[in-house]
Coordinates of N, CA and C in Angstrom, one line a residue:
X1 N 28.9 9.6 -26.6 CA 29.1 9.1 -25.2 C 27.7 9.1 -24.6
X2 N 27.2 8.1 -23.6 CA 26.1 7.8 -23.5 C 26.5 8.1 -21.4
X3 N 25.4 9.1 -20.8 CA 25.7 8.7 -19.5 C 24.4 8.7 -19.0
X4 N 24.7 8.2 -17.9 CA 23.4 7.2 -17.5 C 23.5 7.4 -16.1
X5 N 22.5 8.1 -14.9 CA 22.5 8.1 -13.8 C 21.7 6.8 -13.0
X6 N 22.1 6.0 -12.5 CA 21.1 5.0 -12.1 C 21.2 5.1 -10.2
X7 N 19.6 6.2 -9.6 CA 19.9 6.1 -8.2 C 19.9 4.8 -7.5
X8 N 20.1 4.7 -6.0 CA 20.1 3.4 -5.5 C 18.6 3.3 -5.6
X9 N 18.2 2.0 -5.9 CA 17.2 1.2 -5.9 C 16.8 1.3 -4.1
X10 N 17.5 0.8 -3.1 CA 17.3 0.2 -1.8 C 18.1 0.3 -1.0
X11 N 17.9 0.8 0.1 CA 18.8 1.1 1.6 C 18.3 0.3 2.1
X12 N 19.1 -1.3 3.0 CA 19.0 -2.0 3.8 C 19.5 -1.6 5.1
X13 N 19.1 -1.6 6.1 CA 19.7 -1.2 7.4 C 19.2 -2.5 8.5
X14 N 20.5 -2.9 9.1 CA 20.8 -3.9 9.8 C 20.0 -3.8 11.1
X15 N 20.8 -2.3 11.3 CA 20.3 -2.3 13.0 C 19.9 -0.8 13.3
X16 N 19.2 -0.5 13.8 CA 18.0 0.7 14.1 C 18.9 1.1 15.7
X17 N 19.1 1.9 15.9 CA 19.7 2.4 17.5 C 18.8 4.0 17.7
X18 N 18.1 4.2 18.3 CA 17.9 5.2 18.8 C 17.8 5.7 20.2
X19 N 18.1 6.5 20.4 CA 18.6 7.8 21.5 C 17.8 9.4 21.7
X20 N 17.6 9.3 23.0 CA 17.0 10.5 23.0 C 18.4 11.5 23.0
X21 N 18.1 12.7 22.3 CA 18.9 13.8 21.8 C 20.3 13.9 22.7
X22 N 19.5 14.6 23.9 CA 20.6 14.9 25.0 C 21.3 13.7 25.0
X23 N 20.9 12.5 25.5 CA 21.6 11.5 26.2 C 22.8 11.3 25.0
X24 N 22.7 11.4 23.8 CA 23.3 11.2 23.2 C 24.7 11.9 22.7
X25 N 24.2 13.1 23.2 CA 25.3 13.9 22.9 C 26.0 14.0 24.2
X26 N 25.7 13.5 25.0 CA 26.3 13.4 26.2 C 27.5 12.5 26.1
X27 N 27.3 11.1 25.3 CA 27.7 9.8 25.2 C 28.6 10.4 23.8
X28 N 28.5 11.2 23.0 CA 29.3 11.5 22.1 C 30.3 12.3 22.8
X29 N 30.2 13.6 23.6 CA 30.9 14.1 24.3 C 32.0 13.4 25.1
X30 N 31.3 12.6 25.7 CA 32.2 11.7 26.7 C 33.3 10.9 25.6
X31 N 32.9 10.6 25.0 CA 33.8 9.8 23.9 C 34.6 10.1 23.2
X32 N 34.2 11.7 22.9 CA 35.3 12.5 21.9 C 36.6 13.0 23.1
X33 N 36.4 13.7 24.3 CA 36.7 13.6 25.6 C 38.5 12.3 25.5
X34 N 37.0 11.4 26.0 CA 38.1 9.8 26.1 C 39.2 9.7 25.1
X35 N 38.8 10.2 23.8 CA 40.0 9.3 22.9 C 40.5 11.0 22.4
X36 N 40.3 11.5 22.9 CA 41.1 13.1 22.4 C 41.4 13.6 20.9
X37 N 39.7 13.1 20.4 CA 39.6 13.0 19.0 C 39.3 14.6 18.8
X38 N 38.8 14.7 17.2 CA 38.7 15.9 16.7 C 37.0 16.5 17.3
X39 N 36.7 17.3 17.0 CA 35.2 17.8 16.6 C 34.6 16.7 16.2
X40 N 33.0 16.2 16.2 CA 32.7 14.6 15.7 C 31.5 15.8 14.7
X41 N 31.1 14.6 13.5 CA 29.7 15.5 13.4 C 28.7 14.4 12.6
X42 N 28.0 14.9 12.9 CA 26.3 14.4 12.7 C 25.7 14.8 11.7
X43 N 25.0 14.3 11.0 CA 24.2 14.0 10.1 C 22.7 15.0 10.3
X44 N 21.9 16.0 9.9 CA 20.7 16.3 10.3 C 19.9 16.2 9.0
X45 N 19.0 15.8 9.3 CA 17.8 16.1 8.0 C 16.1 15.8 8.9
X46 N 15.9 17.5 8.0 CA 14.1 16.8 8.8 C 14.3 16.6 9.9
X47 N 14.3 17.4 11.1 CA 14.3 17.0 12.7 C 14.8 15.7 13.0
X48 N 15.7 15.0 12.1 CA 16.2 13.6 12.7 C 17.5 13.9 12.3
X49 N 18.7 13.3 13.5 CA 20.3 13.8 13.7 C 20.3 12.3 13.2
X50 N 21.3 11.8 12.6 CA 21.5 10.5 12.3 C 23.3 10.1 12.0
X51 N 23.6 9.0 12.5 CA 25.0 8.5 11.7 C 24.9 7.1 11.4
X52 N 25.6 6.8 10.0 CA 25.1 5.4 9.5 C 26.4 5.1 9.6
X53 N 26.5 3.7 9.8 CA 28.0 2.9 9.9 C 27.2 1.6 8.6
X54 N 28.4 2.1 7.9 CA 28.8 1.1 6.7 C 29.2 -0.5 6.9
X55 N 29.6 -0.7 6.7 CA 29.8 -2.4 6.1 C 31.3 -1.8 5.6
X56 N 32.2 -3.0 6.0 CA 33.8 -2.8 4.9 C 32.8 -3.1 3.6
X57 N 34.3 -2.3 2.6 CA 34.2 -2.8 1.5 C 34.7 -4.2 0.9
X58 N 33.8 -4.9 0.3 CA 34.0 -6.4 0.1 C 33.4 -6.7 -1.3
X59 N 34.2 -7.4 -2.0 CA 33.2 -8.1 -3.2 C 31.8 -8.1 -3.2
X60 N 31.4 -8.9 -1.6 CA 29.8 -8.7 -1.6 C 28.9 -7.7 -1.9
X61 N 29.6 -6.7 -1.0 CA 28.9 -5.3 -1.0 C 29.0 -4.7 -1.8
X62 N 30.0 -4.9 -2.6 CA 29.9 -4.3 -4.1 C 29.4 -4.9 -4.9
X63 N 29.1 -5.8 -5.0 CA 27.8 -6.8 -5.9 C 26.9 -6.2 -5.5
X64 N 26.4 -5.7 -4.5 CA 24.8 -5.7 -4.1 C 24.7 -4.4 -4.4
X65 N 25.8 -2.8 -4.4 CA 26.1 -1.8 -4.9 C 25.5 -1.9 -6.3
X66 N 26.3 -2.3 -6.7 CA 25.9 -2.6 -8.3 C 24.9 -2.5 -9.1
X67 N 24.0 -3.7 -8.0 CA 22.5 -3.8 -8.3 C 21.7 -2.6 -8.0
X68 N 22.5 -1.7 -7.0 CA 21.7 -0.7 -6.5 C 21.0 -0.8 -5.1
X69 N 21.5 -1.7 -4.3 CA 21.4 -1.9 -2.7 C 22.5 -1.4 -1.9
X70 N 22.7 -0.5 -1.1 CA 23.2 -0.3 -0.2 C 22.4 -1.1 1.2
X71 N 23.6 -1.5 2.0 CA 23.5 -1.7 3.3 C 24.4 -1.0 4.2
X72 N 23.6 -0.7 5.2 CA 24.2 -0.2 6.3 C 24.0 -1.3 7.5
X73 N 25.4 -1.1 8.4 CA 25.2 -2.2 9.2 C 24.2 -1.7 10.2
X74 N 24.6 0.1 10.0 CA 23.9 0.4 11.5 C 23.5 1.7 11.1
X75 N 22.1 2.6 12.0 CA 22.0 3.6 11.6 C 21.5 3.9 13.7
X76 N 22.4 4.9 14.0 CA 22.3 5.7 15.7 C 21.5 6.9 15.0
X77 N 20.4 7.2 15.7 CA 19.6 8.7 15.4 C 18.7 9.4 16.6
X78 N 18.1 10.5 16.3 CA 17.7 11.1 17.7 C 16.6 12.1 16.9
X79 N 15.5 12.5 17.8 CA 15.1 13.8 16.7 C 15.4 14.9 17.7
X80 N 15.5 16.0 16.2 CA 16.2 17.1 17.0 C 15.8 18.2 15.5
X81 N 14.2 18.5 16.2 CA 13.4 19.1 15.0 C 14.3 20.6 14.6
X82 N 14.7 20.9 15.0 CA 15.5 22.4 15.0 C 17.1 21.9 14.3
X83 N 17.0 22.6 13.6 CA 19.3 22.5 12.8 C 19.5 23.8 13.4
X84 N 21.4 23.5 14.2 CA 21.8 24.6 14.8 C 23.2 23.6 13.7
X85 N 23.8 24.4 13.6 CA 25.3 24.0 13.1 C 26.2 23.5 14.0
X86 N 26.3 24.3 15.6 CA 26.9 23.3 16.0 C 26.2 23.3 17.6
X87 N 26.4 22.4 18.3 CA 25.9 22.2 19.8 C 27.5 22.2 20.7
X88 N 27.3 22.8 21.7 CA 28.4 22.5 22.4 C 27.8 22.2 23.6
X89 N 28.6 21.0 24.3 CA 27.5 20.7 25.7 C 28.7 19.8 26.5
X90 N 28.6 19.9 27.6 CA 29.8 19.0 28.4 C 30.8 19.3 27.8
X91 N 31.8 20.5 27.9 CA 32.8 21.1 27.2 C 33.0 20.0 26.1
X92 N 32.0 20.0 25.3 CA 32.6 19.2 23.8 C 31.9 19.9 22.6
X93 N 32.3 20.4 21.3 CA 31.7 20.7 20.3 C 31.3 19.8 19.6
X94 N 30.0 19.5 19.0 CA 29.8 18.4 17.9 C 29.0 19.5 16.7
X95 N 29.5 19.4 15.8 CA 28.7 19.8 14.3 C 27.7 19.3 13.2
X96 N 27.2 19.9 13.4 CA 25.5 18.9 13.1 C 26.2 19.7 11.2
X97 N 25.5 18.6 10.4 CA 25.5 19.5 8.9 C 23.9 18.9 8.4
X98 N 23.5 19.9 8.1 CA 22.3 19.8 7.1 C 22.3 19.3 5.6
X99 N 21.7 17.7 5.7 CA 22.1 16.9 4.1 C 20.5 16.8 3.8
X100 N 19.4 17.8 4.1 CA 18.5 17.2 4.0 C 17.8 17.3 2.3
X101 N 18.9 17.9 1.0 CA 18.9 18.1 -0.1 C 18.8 16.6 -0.7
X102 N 19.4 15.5 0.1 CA 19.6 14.6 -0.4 C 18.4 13.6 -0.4
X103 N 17.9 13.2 -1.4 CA 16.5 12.5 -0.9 C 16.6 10.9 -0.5
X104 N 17.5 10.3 -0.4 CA 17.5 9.5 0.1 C 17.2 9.6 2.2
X105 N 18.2 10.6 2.5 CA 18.4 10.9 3.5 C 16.8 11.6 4.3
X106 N 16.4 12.3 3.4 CA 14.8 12.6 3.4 C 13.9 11.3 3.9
X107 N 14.1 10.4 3.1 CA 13.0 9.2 3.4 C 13.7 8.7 4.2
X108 N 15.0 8.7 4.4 CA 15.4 7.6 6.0 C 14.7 8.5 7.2
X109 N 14.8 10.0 7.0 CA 14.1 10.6 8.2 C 13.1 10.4 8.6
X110 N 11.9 10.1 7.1 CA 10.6 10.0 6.9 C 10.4 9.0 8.1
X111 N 11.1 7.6 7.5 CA 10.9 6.4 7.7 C 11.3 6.3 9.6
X112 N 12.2 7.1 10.2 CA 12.4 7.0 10.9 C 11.8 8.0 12.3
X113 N 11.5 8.5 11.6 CA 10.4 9.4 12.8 C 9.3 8.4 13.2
X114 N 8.8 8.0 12.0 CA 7.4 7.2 11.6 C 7.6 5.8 13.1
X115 N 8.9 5.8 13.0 CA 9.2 4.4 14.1 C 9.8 4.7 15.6
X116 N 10.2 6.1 15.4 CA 10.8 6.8 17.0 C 9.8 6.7 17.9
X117 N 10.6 6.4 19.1 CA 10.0 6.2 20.6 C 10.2 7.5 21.0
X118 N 10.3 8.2 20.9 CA 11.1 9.7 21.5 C 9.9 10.6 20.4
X119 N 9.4 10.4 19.0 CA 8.9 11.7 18.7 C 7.8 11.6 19.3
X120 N 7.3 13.5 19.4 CA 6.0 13.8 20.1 C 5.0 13.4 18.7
X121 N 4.8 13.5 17.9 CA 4.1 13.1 16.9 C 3.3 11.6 16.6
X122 N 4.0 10.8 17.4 CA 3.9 9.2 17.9 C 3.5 8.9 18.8
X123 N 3.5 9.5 19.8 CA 2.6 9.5 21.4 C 2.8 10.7 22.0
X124 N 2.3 10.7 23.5 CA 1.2 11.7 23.7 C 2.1 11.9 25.0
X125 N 3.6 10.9 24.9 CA 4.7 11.4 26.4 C 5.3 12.9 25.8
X126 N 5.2 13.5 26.5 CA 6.0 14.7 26.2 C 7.7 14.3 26.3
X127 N 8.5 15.0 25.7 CA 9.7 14.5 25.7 C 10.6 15.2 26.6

């Protein structure tokens, strides 16, 4: 039996949204609030909190899978150099989890600090 790991080749991402920390979690609060959902949770790796929104699944997307392209339609992120497991703020709990083992998720952080309006590392506004 022959097995064969082949990583993704390429993460396309559609649309970039970024948010300063707080505001964000304010906006997630309010929302979990509104629709009287569960606990929400976030993504952290490398001082960047992140959530990607997928694409349905479609023939397409799985052709380009295949090849080893993922697309994301959308990636919402914030930096938030410090991991706490969970924030609670505006009586709402959100759960951050630490994926930063994952190296894909490493270079989206890379790539996305590199382009944040918000990090201190990129200008000289204090945040």
């Amino acid at each position: 039996m022959e097995i064969s790991i082949e990583p993704w080749k390429k993460l396309i991402i559609h649309e970039v949204i970024e948010y300063k920390f707080e505001d964000w979690v304010k906006q997630i609060a309010f929302s979990t609030r509104s629709s009287g959902g569960g606990i929400p949770t976030m993504q952290w790796t490398n001082g960047i909190v992140f959530s990607p929104a997928n694409f349905p699944t479609t023939n397409s997307t799985v052709d380009e899978q295949l090849k080893g392209t993922l697309h994301w339609s959308s990636v919402s992120f914030a930096i938030k150099e410090k991991f706490e497991k969970q924030i609670v703020k505006e009586n709402a709990t959100i759960n951050l989890v630490d994926v930063s083992v994952n190296e894909i998720f490493k270079e989206l952080a890379t790539s996305l600090k590199k382009q944040s309006k918000y990090s201190t590392a990129n200008s000289d506004t204090p945040q």
